[in-house]
Short mmCIF file of C-alpha atoms in Angstrom, two decimals:
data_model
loop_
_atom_site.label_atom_id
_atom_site.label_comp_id
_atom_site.label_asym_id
_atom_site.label_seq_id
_atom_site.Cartn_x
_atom_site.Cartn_y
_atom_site.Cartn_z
CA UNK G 12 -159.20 93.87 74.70
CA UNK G 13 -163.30 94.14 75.37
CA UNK G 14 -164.38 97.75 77.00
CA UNK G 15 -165.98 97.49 79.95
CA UNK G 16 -169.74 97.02 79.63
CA UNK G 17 -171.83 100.22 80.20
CA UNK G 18 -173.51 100.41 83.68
CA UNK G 19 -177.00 100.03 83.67
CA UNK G 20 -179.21 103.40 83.48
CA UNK G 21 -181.82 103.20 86.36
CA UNK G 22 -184.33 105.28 86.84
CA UNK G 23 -185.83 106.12 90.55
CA UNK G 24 -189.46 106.76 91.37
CA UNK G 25 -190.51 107.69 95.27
CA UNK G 26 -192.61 110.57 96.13
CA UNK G 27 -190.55 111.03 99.12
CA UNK G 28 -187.89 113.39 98.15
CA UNK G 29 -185.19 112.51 100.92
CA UNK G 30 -186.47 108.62 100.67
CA UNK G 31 -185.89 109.39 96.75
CA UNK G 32 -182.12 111.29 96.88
CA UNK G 33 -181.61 108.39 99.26
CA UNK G 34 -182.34 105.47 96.88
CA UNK G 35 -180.21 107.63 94.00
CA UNK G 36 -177.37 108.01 95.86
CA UNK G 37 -176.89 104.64 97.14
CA UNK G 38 -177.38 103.24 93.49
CA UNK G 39 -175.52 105.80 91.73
CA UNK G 40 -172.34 105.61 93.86
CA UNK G 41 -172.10 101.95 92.09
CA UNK G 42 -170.12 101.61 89.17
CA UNK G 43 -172.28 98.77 87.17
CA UNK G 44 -175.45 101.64 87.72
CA UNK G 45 -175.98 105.29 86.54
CA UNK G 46 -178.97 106.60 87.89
CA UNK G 47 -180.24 108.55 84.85
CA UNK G 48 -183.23 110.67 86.55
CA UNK G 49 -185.89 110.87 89.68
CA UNK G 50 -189.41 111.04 89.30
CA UNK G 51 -192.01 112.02 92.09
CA UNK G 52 -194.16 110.36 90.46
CA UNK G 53 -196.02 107.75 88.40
CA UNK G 54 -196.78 110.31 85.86
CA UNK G 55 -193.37 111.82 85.56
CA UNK G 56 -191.78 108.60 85.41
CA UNK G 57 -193.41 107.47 82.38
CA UNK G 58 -192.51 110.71 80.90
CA UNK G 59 -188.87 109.92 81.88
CA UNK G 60 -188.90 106.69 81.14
CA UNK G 61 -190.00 107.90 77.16
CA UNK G 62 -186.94 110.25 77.53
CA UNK G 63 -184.19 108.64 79.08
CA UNK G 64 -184.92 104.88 78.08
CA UNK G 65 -183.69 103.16 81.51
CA UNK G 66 -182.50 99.68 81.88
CA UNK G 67 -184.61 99.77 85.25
CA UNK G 68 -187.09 101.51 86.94
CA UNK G 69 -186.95 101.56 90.89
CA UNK G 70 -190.60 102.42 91.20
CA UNK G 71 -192.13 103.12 94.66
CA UNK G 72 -195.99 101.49 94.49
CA UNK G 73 -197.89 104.35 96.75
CA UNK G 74 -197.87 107.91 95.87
CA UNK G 75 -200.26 110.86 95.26
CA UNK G 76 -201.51 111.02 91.65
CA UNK G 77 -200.53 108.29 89.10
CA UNK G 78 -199.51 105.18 91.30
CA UNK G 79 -196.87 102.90 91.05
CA UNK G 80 -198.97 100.07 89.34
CA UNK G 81 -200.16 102.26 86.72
CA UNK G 82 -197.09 103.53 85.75
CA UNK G 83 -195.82 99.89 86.10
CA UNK G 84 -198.94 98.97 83.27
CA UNK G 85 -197.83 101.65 81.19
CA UNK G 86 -194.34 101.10 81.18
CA UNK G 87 -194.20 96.84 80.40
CA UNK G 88 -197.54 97.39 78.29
CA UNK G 89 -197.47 95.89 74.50
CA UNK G 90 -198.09 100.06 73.49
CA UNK G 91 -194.79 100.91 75.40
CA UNK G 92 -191.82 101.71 72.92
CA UNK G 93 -189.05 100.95 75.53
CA UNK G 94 -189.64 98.64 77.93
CA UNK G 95 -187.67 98.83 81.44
CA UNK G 96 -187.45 96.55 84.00
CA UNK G 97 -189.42 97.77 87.04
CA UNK G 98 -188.17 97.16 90.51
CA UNK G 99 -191.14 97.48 92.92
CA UNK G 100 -190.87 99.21 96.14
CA UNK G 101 -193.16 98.24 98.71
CA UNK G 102 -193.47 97.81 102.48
CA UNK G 103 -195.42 94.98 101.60
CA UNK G 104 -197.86 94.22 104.78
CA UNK G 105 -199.44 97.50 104.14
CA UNK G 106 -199.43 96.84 100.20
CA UNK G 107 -201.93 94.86 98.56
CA UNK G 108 -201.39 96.51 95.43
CA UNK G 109 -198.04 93.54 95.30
CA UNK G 110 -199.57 90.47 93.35
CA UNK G 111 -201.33 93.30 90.94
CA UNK G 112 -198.57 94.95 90.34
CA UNK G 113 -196.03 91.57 89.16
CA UNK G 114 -199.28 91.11 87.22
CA UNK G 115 -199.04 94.22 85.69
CA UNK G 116 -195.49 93.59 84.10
CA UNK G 117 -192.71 94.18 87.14
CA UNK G 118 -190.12 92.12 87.48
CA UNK G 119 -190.03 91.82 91.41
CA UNK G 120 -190.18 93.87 95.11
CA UNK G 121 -188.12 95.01 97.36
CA UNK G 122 -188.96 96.16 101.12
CA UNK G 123 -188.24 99.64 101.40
CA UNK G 124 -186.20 99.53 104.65
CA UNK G 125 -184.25 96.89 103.09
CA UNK G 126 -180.45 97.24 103.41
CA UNK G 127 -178.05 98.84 100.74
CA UNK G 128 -176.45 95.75 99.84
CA UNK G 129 -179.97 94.07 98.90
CA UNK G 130 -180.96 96.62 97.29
CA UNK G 131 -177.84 96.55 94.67
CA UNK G 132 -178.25 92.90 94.63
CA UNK G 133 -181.99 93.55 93.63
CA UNK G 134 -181.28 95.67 90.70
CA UNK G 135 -178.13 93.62 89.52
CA UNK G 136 -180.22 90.35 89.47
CA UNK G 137 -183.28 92.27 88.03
CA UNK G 138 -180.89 93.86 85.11
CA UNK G 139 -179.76 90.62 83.99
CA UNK G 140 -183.21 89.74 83.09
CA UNK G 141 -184.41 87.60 86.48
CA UNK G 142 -187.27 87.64 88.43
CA UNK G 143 -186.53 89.40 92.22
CA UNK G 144 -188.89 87.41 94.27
CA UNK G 145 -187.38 84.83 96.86
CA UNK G 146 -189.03 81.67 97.40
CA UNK G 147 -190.46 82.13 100.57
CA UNK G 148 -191.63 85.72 99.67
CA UNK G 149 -193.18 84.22 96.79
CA UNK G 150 -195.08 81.83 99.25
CA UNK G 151 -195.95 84.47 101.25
CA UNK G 152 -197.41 86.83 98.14
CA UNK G 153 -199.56 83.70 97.37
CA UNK G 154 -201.07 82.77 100.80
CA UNK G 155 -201.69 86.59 101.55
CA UNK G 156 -202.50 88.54 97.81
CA UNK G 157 -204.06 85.90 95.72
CA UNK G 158 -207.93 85.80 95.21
CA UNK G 159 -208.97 82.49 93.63
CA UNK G 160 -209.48 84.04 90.04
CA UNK G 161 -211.39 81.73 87.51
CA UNK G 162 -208.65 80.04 84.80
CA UNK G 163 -207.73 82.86 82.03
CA UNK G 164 -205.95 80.55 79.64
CA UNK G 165 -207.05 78.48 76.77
CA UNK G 166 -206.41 75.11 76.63
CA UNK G 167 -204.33 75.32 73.61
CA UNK G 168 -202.15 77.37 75.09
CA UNK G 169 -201.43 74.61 78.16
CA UNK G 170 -201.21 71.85 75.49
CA UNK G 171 -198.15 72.96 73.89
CA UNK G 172 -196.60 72.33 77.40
CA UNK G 173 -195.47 68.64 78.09
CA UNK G 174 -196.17 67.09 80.88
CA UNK G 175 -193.05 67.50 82.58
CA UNK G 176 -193.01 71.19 81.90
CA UNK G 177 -196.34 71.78 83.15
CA UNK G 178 -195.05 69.98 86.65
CA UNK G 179 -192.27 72.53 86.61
CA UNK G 180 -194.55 75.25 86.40
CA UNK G 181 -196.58 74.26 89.17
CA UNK G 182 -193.89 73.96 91.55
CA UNK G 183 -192.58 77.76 90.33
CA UNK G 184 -195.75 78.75 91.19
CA UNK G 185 -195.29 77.01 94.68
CA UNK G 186 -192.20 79.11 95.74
CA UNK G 187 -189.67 76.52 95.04
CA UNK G 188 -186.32 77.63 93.64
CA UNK G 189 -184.53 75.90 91.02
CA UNK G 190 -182.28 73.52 93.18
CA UNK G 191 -185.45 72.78 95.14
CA UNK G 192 -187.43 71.49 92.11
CA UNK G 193 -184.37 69.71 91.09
CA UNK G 194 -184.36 67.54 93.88
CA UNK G 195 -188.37 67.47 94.11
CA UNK G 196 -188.15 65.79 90.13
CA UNK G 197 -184.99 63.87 91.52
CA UNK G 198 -182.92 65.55 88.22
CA UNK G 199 -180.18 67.99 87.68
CA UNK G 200 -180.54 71.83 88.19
CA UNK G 201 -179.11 72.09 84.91
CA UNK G 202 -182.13 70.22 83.46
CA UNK G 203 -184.63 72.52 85.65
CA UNK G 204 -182.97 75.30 83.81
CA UNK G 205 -183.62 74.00 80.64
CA UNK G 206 -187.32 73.50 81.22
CA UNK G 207 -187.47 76.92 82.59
CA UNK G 208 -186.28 78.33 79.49
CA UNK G 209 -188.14 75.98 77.06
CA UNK G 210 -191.29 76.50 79.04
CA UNK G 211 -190.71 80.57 78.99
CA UNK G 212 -190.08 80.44 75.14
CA UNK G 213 -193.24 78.55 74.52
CA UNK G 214 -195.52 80.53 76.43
CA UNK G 215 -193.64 83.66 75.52
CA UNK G 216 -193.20 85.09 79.54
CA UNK G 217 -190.00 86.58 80.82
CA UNK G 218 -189.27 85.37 84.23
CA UNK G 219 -190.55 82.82 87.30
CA UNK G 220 -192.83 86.00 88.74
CA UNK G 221 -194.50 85.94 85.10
CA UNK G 222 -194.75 81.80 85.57
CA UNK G 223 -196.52 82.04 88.68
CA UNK G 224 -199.15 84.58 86.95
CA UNK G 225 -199.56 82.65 84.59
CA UNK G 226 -200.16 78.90 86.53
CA UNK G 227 -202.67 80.65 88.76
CA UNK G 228 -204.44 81.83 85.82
CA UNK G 229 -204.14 78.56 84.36
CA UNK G 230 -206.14 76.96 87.16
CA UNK G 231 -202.44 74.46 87.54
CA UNK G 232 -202.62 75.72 91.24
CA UNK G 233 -205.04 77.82 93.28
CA UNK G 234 -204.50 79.49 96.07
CA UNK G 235 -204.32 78.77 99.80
CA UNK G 236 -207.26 80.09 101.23
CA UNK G 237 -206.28 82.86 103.79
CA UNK G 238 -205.62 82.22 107.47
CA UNK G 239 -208.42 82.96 109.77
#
């Protein structure tokens, strides 16, 4: 008989103390999660993050002091020794910091008034090693964060992509979820999937957020330019 696997340690960074115990409690009461310590923040929770060695990091992006995308730098940088996943908290029409901070290394946002029950199935999808950005948020982060940045990525690097995976990798970048690209290619999820991965393994990226970094850099798409 297999034990039970161990819930995942999660770490929880808000300058808000009640906004903070909050957060904890909610996550802690869950028996896949173990919230393992609070920071204020983004100083401490680098030093707790070298300490305690979290699965995740539930990182709130404004607050006095170190910020959220700093620590979020520090903590996914090549120089880190353990390397979280970080869970962004934002309220995300006041924070332009967003698109910076998925640069930086995090694996996805969450509103902060969002409700219990997407914020476990935030960290739960984030654990498992996915990207927590829907579709139409992704569109969203595009049309509204994006500045048109000049293409970052060698050509040698693009060529090792096939043609089919580069198309892939443009329509990530355009929001579209798996099923939608399916149908957009007129072939099977299941073969999306295996682009994905291929495509991920080649360019050595962890998840769709990293994809869509990495196409915009590329100069595959650019973005919309913003509403007047």
């Amino acid at each position: 008989m297999t034990s039970p696997a161990a819930p995942a340690r999660v770490l929880v960074v808000d300058d808000q103390v009640v906004v903070r115990a909050g957060f904890a409690a909610i996550v802690d009461a869950e028996p896949d999660f173990e919230v393992v310590g609070e920071a204020g923040d983004g100083a401490e929770a680098v030093t707790l993050a070298d300490r305690l060695r979290p699965d995740v990091v539930l990182m709130d992006i404004r607050m006095p002091g170190m910020d959220g995308l700093t620590a979020t730098n520090l903590l996914t940088g090549s120089a880190a020794d353990h390397v979280p996943r970080v869970l962004v908290l934002t309220t995300f029409d006041l924070d332009s910091y967003v698109y910076e901070a998925l640069r930086a290394g995090a694996s996805g946002f969450l509103l902060k008034d969002a409700h219990p029950a997407e914020l476990l199935t935030a960290l739960r999808v984030v654990v498992t090693g996915e990207a927590m950005l829907a579709p139409a948020i992704t569109r969203r982060l595009i049309d509204t964060f994006t500045a048109a940045p000049a293409p970052q990525v060698v050509p040698d690097v693009l060529d090792t992509l096939t043609p089919r995976e580069r198309e892939v990798v443009s329509l990530i970048a355009t929001g579209l979820a798996n099923a939608e690209i399916a149908a957009r290619l007129g072939v099977a999820t299941g073969t999306v999937k295996t682009h994905i991965n291929a495509l991920l393994r080649k360019l050595d990226l962890r998840d769709r957020v990293q994809v869509t970094i990495f196409a915009y850099d590329a100069g595959l798409v650019r973005p919309k330019p913003p509403l007047s």
